[in-house]
PDB file of C-alpha atoms and ligand atoms in Angstrom:
ATOM      1  CA  MET A   1     -10.984 -59.201 -68.898  1.00 87.00           C
ATOM      2  CA  ARG A   2     -12.646 -58.461 -72.193  1.00 87.00           C
ATOM      3  CA  ARG A   3     -14.068 -55.132 -73.301  1.00 88.00           C
ATOM      4  CA  SER A   4     -17.262 -55.338 -75.243  1.00 86.00           C
ATOM      5  CA  ALA A   5     -18.936 -52.500 -77.133  1.00 85.00           C
ATOM      6  CA  ARG A   6     -22.254 -54.201 -76.527  1.00 84.00           C
ATOM      7  CA  ALA A   7     -21.910 -54.762 -72.780  1.00 86.00           C
ATOM      8  CA  ARG A   8     -23.930 -52.432 -70.600  1.00 86.00           C
ATOM      9  CA  TYR A   9     -22.731 -53.852 -67.294  1.00 87.00           C
ATOM     10  CA  ALA A  10     -19.705 -55.710 -66.084  1.00 89.00           C
ATOM     11  CA  ARG A  11     -20.441 -59.427 -66.173  1.00 88.00           C
ATOM     12  CA  LEU A  12     -18.596 -62.406 -64.775  1.00 89.00           C
ATOM     13  CA  LYS A  13     -18.557 -65.681 -66.619  1.00 86.00           C
ATOM     14  CA  ILE A  14     -17.101 -69.036 -65.762  1.00 83.00           C
ATOM     15  CA  HIS A  15     -16.164 -71.177 -68.714  1.00 78.00           C
ATOM     16  CA  PRO A  16     -16.236 -74.976 -68.692  1.00 71.00           C
ATOM     17  CA  ASP A  17     -12.424 -74.985 -68.644  1.00 71.00           C
ATOM     18  CA  SER A  18     -12.580 -73.034 -65.327  1.00 75.00           C
ATOM     19  CA  GLN A  19     -11.469 -69.760 -66.859  1.00 80.00           C
ATOM     20  CA  VAL A  20     -13.071 -66.782 -65.234  1.00 86.00           C
ATOM     21  CA  GLU A  21     -13.905 -64.030 -67.666  1.00 87.00           C
ATOM     22  CA  VAL A  22     -15.022 -60.497 -66.866  1.00 91.00           C
ATOM     23  CA  VAL A  23     -16.817 -58.780 -69.735  1.00 90.00           C
ATOM     24  CA  VAL A  24     -16.922 -55.028 -69.252  1.00 90.00           C
ATOM     25  CA  PRO A  25     -18.385 -52.092 -71.150  1.00 91.00           C
ATOM     26  CA  ARG A  26     -16.014 -49.891 -73.110  1.00 88.00           C
ATOM     27  CA  GLY A  27     -15.669 -47.110 -70.556  1.00 88.00           C
ATOM     28  CA  PHE A  28     -15.040 -49.471 -67.642  1.00 89.00           C
ATOM     29  CA  ASP A  29     -12.381 -48.280 -65.220  1.00 89.00           C
ATOM     30  CA  GLU A  30      -9.920 -51.133 -64.689  1.00 86.00           C
ATOM     31  CA  ARG A  31      -9.221 -50.021 -61.143  1.00 87.00           C
ATOM     32  CA  GLN A  32     -12.692 -51.276 -60.262  1.00 87.00           C
ATOM     33  CA  LEU A  33     -11.754 -54.813 -61.213  1.00 89.00           C
ATOM     34  CA  PRO A  34     -10.376 -55.961 -57.807  1.00 87.00           C
ATOM     35  CA  SER A  35     -13.435 -54.768 -55.923  1.00 88.00           C
ATOM     36  CA  LEU A  36     -15.704 -56.314 -58.514  1.00 89.00           C
ATOM     37  CA  LEU A  37     -13.967 -59.661 -58.064  1.00 88.00           C
ATOM     38  CA  ASP A  38     -14.094 -59.318 -54.278  1.00 87.00           C
ATOM     39  CA  GLN A  39     -17.754 -58.652 -54.398  1.00 87.00           C
ATOM     40  CA  HIS A  40     -18.417 -61.833 -56.374  1.00 87.00           C
ATOM     41  CA  GLU A  41     -15.764 -63.987 -54.808  1.00 86.00           C
ATOM     42  CA  SER A  42     -18.089 -66.469 -53.160  1.00 86.00           C
ATOM     43  CA  TRP A  43     -20.129 -66.828 -56.337  1.00 87.00           C
ATOM     44  CA  VAL A  44     -16.978 -67.550 -58.351  1.00 86.00           C
ATOM     45  CA  LEU A  45     -15.655 -70.048 -55.813  1.00 85.00           C
ATOM     46  CA  ARG A  46     -18.966 -71.801 -55.557  1.00 84.00           C
ATOM     47  CA  HIS A  47     -19.154 -72.314 -59.319  1.00 82.00           C
ATOM     48  CA  LEU A  48     -15.537 -73.340 -59.648  1.00 81.00           C
ATOM     49  CA  GLN A  49     -16.066 -75.916 -56.926  1.00 80.00           C
ATOM     50  CA  ARG A  50     -19.146 -77.191 -58.664  1.00 78.00           C
ATOM     51  CA  LEU A  51     -17.131 -77.522 -61.877  1.00 75.00           C
ATOM     52  CA  GLN A  52     -14.367 -79.406 -60.164  1.00 72.00           C
ATOM     53  CA  SER A  53     -16.662 -81.692 -58.225  1.00 72.00           C
ATOM     54  CA  ALA A  54     -18.560 -82.627 -61.368  1.00 62.00           C
ATOM     55  CA  GLY A  55     -16.287 -85.657 -60.868  1.00 53.00           C
ATOM     56  CA  THR A  56     -17.583 -88.659 -62.753  1.00 39.00           C
ATOM     57  CA  THR A  57     -19.097 -86.551 -65.512  1.00 45.00           C
ATOM     58  CA  PRO A  58     -16.578 -83.789 -65.972  1.00 45.00           C
ATOM     59  CA  LEU A  59     -17.705 -80.942 -68.157  1.00 50.00           C
ATOM     60  CA  GLN A  60     -15.743 -80.990 -71.337  1.00 54.00           C
ATOM     61  CA  PRO A  61     -14.900 -77.682 -72.878  1.00 63.00           C
ATOM     62  CA  VAL A  62     -16.525 -77.628 -76.292  1.00 72.00           C
ATOM     63  CA  ALA A  63     -14.108 -77.995 -79.118  1.00 79.00           C
ATOM     64  CA  ALA A  64     -14.049 -75.235 -81.684  1.00 85.00           C
ATOM     65  CA  PRO A  65     -15.281 -76.609 -84.999  1.00 90.00           C
ATOM     66  CA  GLY A  66     -12.862 -77.184 -87.875  1.00 92.00           C
ATOM     67  CA  LYS A  67     -15.713 -77.158 -90.358  1.00 95.00           C
ATOM     68  CA  VAL A  68     -19.032 -75.412 -90.477  1.00 96.00           C
ATOM     69  CA  GLN A  69     -21.631 -76.969 -92.734  1.00 97.00           C
ATOM     70  CA  LEU A  70     -24.638 -74.873 -93.602  1.00 98.00           C
ATOM     71  CA  ALA A  71     -27.051 -77.442 -95.025  1.00 98.00           C
ATOM     72  CA  ALA A  72     -29.791 -74.891 -95.673  1.00 98.00           C
ATOM     73  CA  ILE A  73     -27.729 -72.995 -98.227  1.00 97.00           C
ATOM     74  CA  ALA A  74     -25.345 -75.809 -99.252  1.00 97.00           C
ATOM     75  CA  GLU A  75     -22.205 -74.073 -98.015  1.00 97.00           C
ATOM     76  CA  GLN A  76     -19.252 -75.604 -96.291  1.00 97.00           C
ATOM     77  CA  TRP A  77     -16.580 -73.611 -94.489  1.00 97.00           C
ATOM     78  CA  ASP A  78     -13.188 -74.636 -93.196  1.00 96.00           C
ATOM     79  CA  VAL A  79     -12.443 -72.713 -90.039  1.00 93.00           C
ATOM     80  CA  THR A  80      -8.993 -71.619 -88.973  1.00 90.00           C
ATOM     81  CA  TYR A  81      -8.255 -69.929 -85.682  1.00 87.00           C
ATOM     82  CA  LEU A  82      -5.815 -67.082 -85.226  1.00 82.00           C
ATOM     83  CA  ASP A  83      -4.725 -67.023 -81.623  1.00 69.00           C
ATOM     84  CA  ASP A  84      -3.695 -63.403 -81.335  1.00 64.00           C
ATOM     85  CA  GLU A  85      -3.782 -61.637 -78.008  1.00 59.00           C
ATOM     86  CA  SER A  86      -4.661 -58.220 -79.395  1.00 63.00           C
ATOM     87  CA  GLY A  87      -8.020 -58.457 -77.653  1.00 62.00           C
ATOM     88  CA  ARG A  88      -9.764 -58.027 -80.981  1.00 70.00           C
ATOM     89  CA  TYR A  89     -11.975 -60.821 -81.963  1.00 74.00           C
ATOM     90  CA  GLY A  90     -14.062 -61.549 -84.951  1.00 83.00           C
ATOM     91  CA  CYS A  91     -14.768 -63.827 -87.800  1.00 87.00           C
ATOM     92  CA  ARG A  92     -14.268 -63.167 -91.460  1.00 86.00           C
ATOM     93  CA  ALA A  93     -14.385 -65.029 -94.722  1.00 88.00           C
ATOM     94  CA  ALA A  94     -10.930 -65.365 -96.242  1.00 87.00           C
ATOM     95  CA  GLY A  95     -11.446 -66.695 -99.706  1.00 84.00           C
ATOM     96  CA  GLU A  96     -13.654 -69.454-100.988  1.00 87.00           C
ATOM     97  CA  GLY A  97     -14.998 -71.502 -98.106  1.00 93.00           C
ATOM     98  CA  VAL A  98     -12.380 -70.386 -95.606  1.00 95.00           C
ATOM     99  CA  LEU A  99     -13.322 -68.703 -92.386  1.00 93.00           C
ATOM    100  CA  LYS A 100     -10.803 -67.052 -90.093  1.00 91.00           C
ATOM    101  CA  VAL A 101     -11.639 -66.584 -86.445  1.00 89.00           C
ATOM    102  CA  SER A 102      -9.468 -64.411 -84.272  1.00 83.00           C
ATOM    103  CA  GLY A 103      -9.535 -63.778 -80.555  1.00 72.00           C
ATOM    104  CA  GLY A 104      -8.431 -67.042 -78.951  1.00 67.00           C
ATOM    105  CA  HIS A 105     -11.066 -68.728 -76.834  1.00 68.00           C
ATOM    106  CA  HIS A 106     -13.748 -66.219 -77.815  1.00 75.00           C
ATOM    107  CA  TRP A 107     -14.363 -68.138 -80.985  1.00 83.00           C
ATOM    108  CA  GLN A 108     -17.929 -68.994 -80.033  1.00 85.00           C
ATOM    109  CA  PRO A 109     -19.473 -65.494 -79.925  1.00 86.00           C
ATOM    110  CA  SER A 110     -17.529 -64.645 -83.083  1.00 88.00           C
ATOM    111  CA  LEU A 111     -18.919 -67.619 -84.960  1.00 92.00           C
ATOM    112  CA  LYS A 112     -22.417 -66.905 -83.694  1.00 93.00           C
ATOM    113  CA  ARG A 113     -22.268 -63.348 -84.906  1.00 93.00           C
ATOM    114  CA  TRP A 114     -21.051 -64.545 -88.274  1.00 95.00           C
ATOM    115  CA  LEU A 115     -23.999 -66.952 -88.426  1.00 96.00           C
ATOM    116  CA  VAL A 116     -26.406 -64.115 -87.734  1.00 97.00           C
ATOM    117  CA  ARG A 117     -24.819 -62.132 -90.578  1.00 96.00           C
ATOM    118  CA  LYS A 118     -25.125 -65.150 -92.887  1.00 97.00           C
ATOM    119  CA  GLY A 119     -28.741 -65.473 -91.824  1.00 98.00           C
ATOM    120  CA  ARG A 120     -29.465 -61.875 -92.768  1.00 98.00           C
ATOM    121  CA  GLN A 121     -27.727 -62.406 -96.103  1.00 97.00           C
ATOM    122  CA  HIS A 122     -29.382 -65.672 -97.045  1.00 98.00           C
ATOM    123  CA  LEU A 123     -32.452 -66.423 -94.930  1.00 98.00           C
ATOM    124  CA  VAL A 124     -34.126 -63.028 -95.207  1.00 98.00           C
ATOM    125  CA  PRO A 125     -34.057 -62.797 -99.056  1.00 98.00           C
ATOM    126  CA  TRP A 126     -35.258 -66.403 -99.163  1.00 98.00           C
ATOM    127  CA  LEU A 127     -38.143 -65.540 -96.831  1.00 98.00           C
ATOM    128  CA  GLU A 128     -38.980 -62.619 -99.143  1.00 98.00           C
ATOM    129  CA  GLN A 129     -39.074 -65.015-102.061  1.00 98.00           C
ATOM    130  CA  VAL A 130     -41.448 -67.407-100.260  1.00 98.00           C
ATOM    131  CA  SER A 131     -43.537 -64.415 -99.246  1.00 98.00           C
ATOM    132  CA  THR A 132     -43.894 -63.408-102.905  1.00 98.00           C
ATOM    133  CA  GLU A 133     -44.713 -66.987-103.944  1.00 97.00           C
ATOM    134  CA  THR A 134     -47.420 -67.369-101.320  1.00 97.00           C
ATOM    135  CA  GLY A 135     -48.744 -63.831-101.456  1.00 98.00           C
ATOM    136  CA  LEU A 136     -48.339 -63.563 -97.660  1.00 98.00           C
ATOM    137  CA  ALA A 137     -46.664 -60.269 -96.835  1.00 98.00           C
ATOM    138  CA  PHE A 138     -44.602 -59.514 -93.750  1.00 98.00           C
ATOM    139  CA  ARG A 139     -43.307 -56.228 -92.456  1.00 97.00           C
ATOM    140  CA  GLY A 140     -39.727 -57.026 -91.604  1.00 97.00           C
ATOM    141  CA  ALA A 141     -37.443 -59.820 -90.506  1.00 98.00           C
ATOM    142  CA  THR A 142     -34.746 -60.164 -87.876  1.00 98.00           C
ATOM    143  CA  VAL A 143     -32.259 -62.959 -87.377  1.00 98.00           C
ATOM    144  CA  ARG A 144     -31.007 -64.047 -83.957  1.00 96.00           C
ATOM    145  CA  CYS A 145     -29.009 -66.868 -82.574  1.00 92.00           C
ATOM    146  CA  GLN A 146     -31.446 -68.258 -80.053  1.00 86.00           C
ATOM    147  CA  ARG A 147     -31.996 -71.519 -78.266  1.00 82.00           C
ATOM    148  CA  SER A 148     -35.678 -71.794 -77.928  1.00 81.00           C
ATOM    149  CA  ARG A 149     -37.436 -71.561 -81.270  1.00 91.00           C
ATOM    150  CA  TRP A 150     -36.907 -71.640 -85.007  1.00 96.00           C
ATOM    151  CA  GLY A 151     -38.937 -68.586 -85.684  1.00 96.00           C
ATOM    152  CA  SER A 152     -41.777 -66.388 -84.580  1.00 96.00           C
ATOM    153  CA  CYS A 153     -44.154 -63.850 -86.021  1.00 96.00           C
ATOM    154  CA  SER A 154     -45.458 -60.853 -84.108  1.00 96.00           C
ATOM    155  CA  SER A 155     -48.923 -59.352 -84.370  1.00 94.00           C
ATOM    156  CA  ARG A 156     -47.345 -56.617 -86.475  1.00 95.00           C
ATOM    157  CA  SER A 157     -46.081 -59.202 -89.002  1.00 96.00           C
ATOM    158  CA  GLN A 158     -42.480 -58.945 -87.875  1.00 97.00           C
ATOM    159  CA  ILE A 159     -40.808 -62.281 -88.409  1.00 98.00           C
ATOM    160  CA  ASN A 160     -37.895 -63.441 -86.300  1.00 97.00           C
ATOM    161  CA  LEU A 161     -35.697 -66.228 -87.585  1.00 98.00           C
ATOM    162  CA  ASN A 162     -33.233 -68.388 -85.713  1.00 97.00           C
ATOM    163  CA  ALA A 163     -29.780 -68.301 -87.323  1.00 97.00           C
ATOM    164  CA  GLY A 164     -29.563 -72.021 -86.473  1.00 97.00           C
ATOM    165  CA  LEU A 165     -31.879 -72.624 -89.437  1.00 98.00           C
ATOM    166  CA  LEU A 166     -28.754 -72.407 -91.575  1.00 98.00           C
ATOM    167  CA  PHE A 167     -27.855 -75.916 -90.336  1.00 98.00           C
ATOM    168  CA  VAL A 168     -31.245 -77.393 -91.173  1.00 97.00           C
ATOM    169  CA  PRO A 169     -32.221 -79.074 -94.490  1.00 98.00           C
ATOM    170  CA  PRO A 170     -33.679 -76.523 -96.929  1.00 98.00           C
ATOM    171  CA  GLU A 171     -37.144 -78.079 -97.141  1.00 98.00           C
ATOM    172  CA  LEU A 172     -37.581 -77.601 -93.383  1.00 98.00           C
ATOM    173  CA  VAL A 173     -36.428 -74.004 -93.595  1.00 98.00           C
ATOM    174  CA  ARG A 174     -38.913 -73.336 -96.341  1.00 98.00           C
ATOM    175  CA  TYR A 175     -41.668 -74.927 -94.253  1.00 98.00           C
ATOM    176  CA  LEU A 176     -40.743 -72.719 -91.292  1.00 98.00           C
ATOM    177  CA  PHE A 177     -41.063 -69.676 -93.576  1.00 98.00           C
ATOM    178  CA  VAL A 178     -44.515 -70.819 -94.719  1.00 98.00           C
ATOM    179  CA  HIS A 179     -45.457 -71.524 -91.097  1.00 98.00           C
ATOM    180  CA  GLU A 180     -44.500 -68.026 -89.938  1.00 98.00           C
ATOM    181  CA  LEU A 181     -45.934 -66.263 -92.989  1.00 98.00           C
ATOM    182  CA  CYS A 182     -49.305 -67.950 -92.363  1.00 98.00           C
ATOM    183  CA  HIS A 183     -49.217 -66.410 -88.874  1.00 97.00           C
ATOM    184  CA  THR A 184     -49.481 -62.998 -90.525  1.00 97.00           C
ATOM    185  CA  ARG A 185     -53.108 -64.003 -91.243  1.00 97.00           C
ATOM    186  CA  HIS A 186     -53.834 -66.061 -88.116  1.00 97.00           C
ATOM    187  CA  MET A 187     -51.965 -65.350 -84.898  1.00 95.00           C
ATOM    188  CA  ASN A 188     -52.737 -68.838 -83.563  1.00 95.00           C
ATOM    189  CA  HIS A 189     -52.756 -72.496 -84.495  1.00 95.00           C
ATOM    190  CA  SER A 190     -56.479 -72.708 -85.137  1.00 97.00           C
ATOM    191  CA  ALA A 191     -58.125 -74.928 -87.740  1.00 97.00           C
ATOM    192  CA  SER A 192     -58.292 -72.005 -90.173  1.00 98.00           C
ATOM    193  CA  TYR A 193     -54.582 -71.381 -89.644  1.00 98.00           C
ATOM    194  CA  TRP A 194     -53.728 -74.989 -90.551  1.00 98.00           C
ATOM    195  CA  ARG A 195     -56.069 -74.876 -93.550  1.00 98.00           C
ATOM    196  CA  LEU A 196     -54.072 -71.938 -94.862  1.00 98.00           C
ATOM    197  CA  VAL A 197     -50.791 -73.773 -94.192  1.00 98.00           C
ATOM    198  CA  ALA A 198     -52.126 -76.852 -96.007  1.00 98.00           C
ATOM    199  CA  ARG A 199     -52.992 -74.733 -99.021  1.00 98.00           C
ATOM    200  CA  MET A 200     -49.468 -73.323 -99.159  1.00 98.00           C
ATOM    201  CA  GLU A 201     -47.692 -76.562 -98.261  1.00 98.00           C
ATOM    202  CA  PRO A 202     -49.664 -79.798 -98.695  1.00 97.00           C
ATOM    203  CA  ASP A 203     -46.956 -81.855 -96.973  1.00 97.00           C
ATOM    204  CA  TYR A 204     -47.018 -79.664 -93.877  1.00 98.00           C
ATOM    205  CA  ARG A 205     -47.712 -82.451 -91.355  1.00 97.00           C
ATOM    206  CA  ALA A 206     -44.539 -84.385 -92.057  1.00 98.00           C
ATOM    207  CA  LEU A 207     -42.501 -81.197 -92.356  1.00 98.00           C
ATOM    208  CA  ASP A 208     -43.815 -79.869 -89.050  1.00 97.00           C
ATOM    209  CA  ARG A 209     -42.898 -83.142 -87.363  1.00 96.00           C
ATOM    210  CA  ALA A 210     -39.426 -83.090 -88.885  1.00 96.00           C
ATOM    211  CA  LEU A 211     -38.898 -79.467 -87.861  1.00 96.00           C
ATOM    212  CA  ARG A 212     -39.681 -80.338 -84.252  1.00 93.00           C
ATOM    213  CA  GLN A 213     -36.776 -82.757 -84.356  1.00 93.00           C
ATOM    214  CA  ALA A 214     -34.483 -80.524 -86.356  1.00 94.00           C
ATOM    215  CA  GLY A 215     -32.479 -79.607 -83.266  1.00 92.00           C
ATOM    216  CA  LYS A 216     -30.385 -82.672 -84.049  1.00 93.00           C
ATOM    217  CA  HIS A 217     -28.942 -80.805 -87.036  1.00 95.00           C
ATOM    218  CA  LEU A 218     -27.414 -78.148 -84.803  1.00 94.00           C
ATOM    219  CA  PRO A 219     -23.723 -78.629 -84.084  1.00 92.00           C
ATOM    220  CA  SER A 220     -22.927 -79.115 -80.407  1.00 86.00           C
ATOM    221  CA  TRP A 221     -20.651 -76.062 -80.291  1.00 88.00           C
ATOM    222  CA  LEU A 222     -23.504 -73.717 -81.084  1.00 89.00           C
ATOM    223  CA  HIS A 223     -25.294 -73.701 -77.749  1.00 78.00           C
ATOM    224  CA  ALA A 224     -22.713 -75.097 -75.389  1.00 71.00           C
ATOM    225  CA  ARG A 225     -22.213 -72.187 -73.093  1.00 57.00           C
ATOM    226  CA  ALA A 226     -20.215 -70.853 -70.265  1.00 49.00           C
ATOM    227  CA  ILE A 227     -21.676 -72.732 -67.356  1.00 48.00           C
ATOM    228  CA  ALA A 228     -22.432 -69.703 -65.289  1.00 50.00           C
ATOM    229  CA  ALA A 229     -22.672 -65.979 -65.688  1.00 52.00           C
ATOM    230  CA  VAL A 230     -23.487 -63.194 -63.301  1.00 54.00           C
ATOM    231  CA  ARG A 231     -24.103 -59.529 -63.912  1.00 50.00           C
ATOM    232  CA  SER A 232     -22.602 -57.067 -61.490  1.00 43.00           C
TER     233      SER A 232
HETATM  234 ZN1   ZN B   1     -46.792 -71.374 -85.167  1.00 94.93          ZN
END
């Protein structure tokens, strides 16, 4: 069982190594745990069986990375893991290029949160710089660790950036910034939108193509996830 300040509900998760984890909100009464497990027993068994019968292609638990290379900002981090059972988990920089992750097998959410913090520190000021260069203003920027897209721009000129951009070559990150900033003028991919992009970045065709394939720069640990999760 893990208490999470951010959890609103109790949630069951099954990890690829068959560990069952219950994530509960802070005020959760532990005495409710047996009935919660009872209630979801068949769901848990079904998923465990599926895991075990994966047979010929067993699901490998993802290995925690020993190094994290952030190509976008030319940083490299050696990661060490502190396997304490205090229940606390987190990720902090300990000196030049050394990252310490505590909390045992919860290394993945810790690393993701660290990435989001790095994104706010590095990607957002960089976006501001490109915004100044291009004269395309935006209202605000958020950074998330998401699977589906590199970035987005809302009709109110709010730009969302994927923390995964930190793993991508800098020229592609810069192109993504230009791409999203141009959406502050055109909320579509019309001919006038692309004309504006071309003015800001003449090489946009090749960069756009490369960005579509930039998923290959993401390390496999980033989006490997617990195979199943259910909310109570
Ligand atoms: Zn677009």
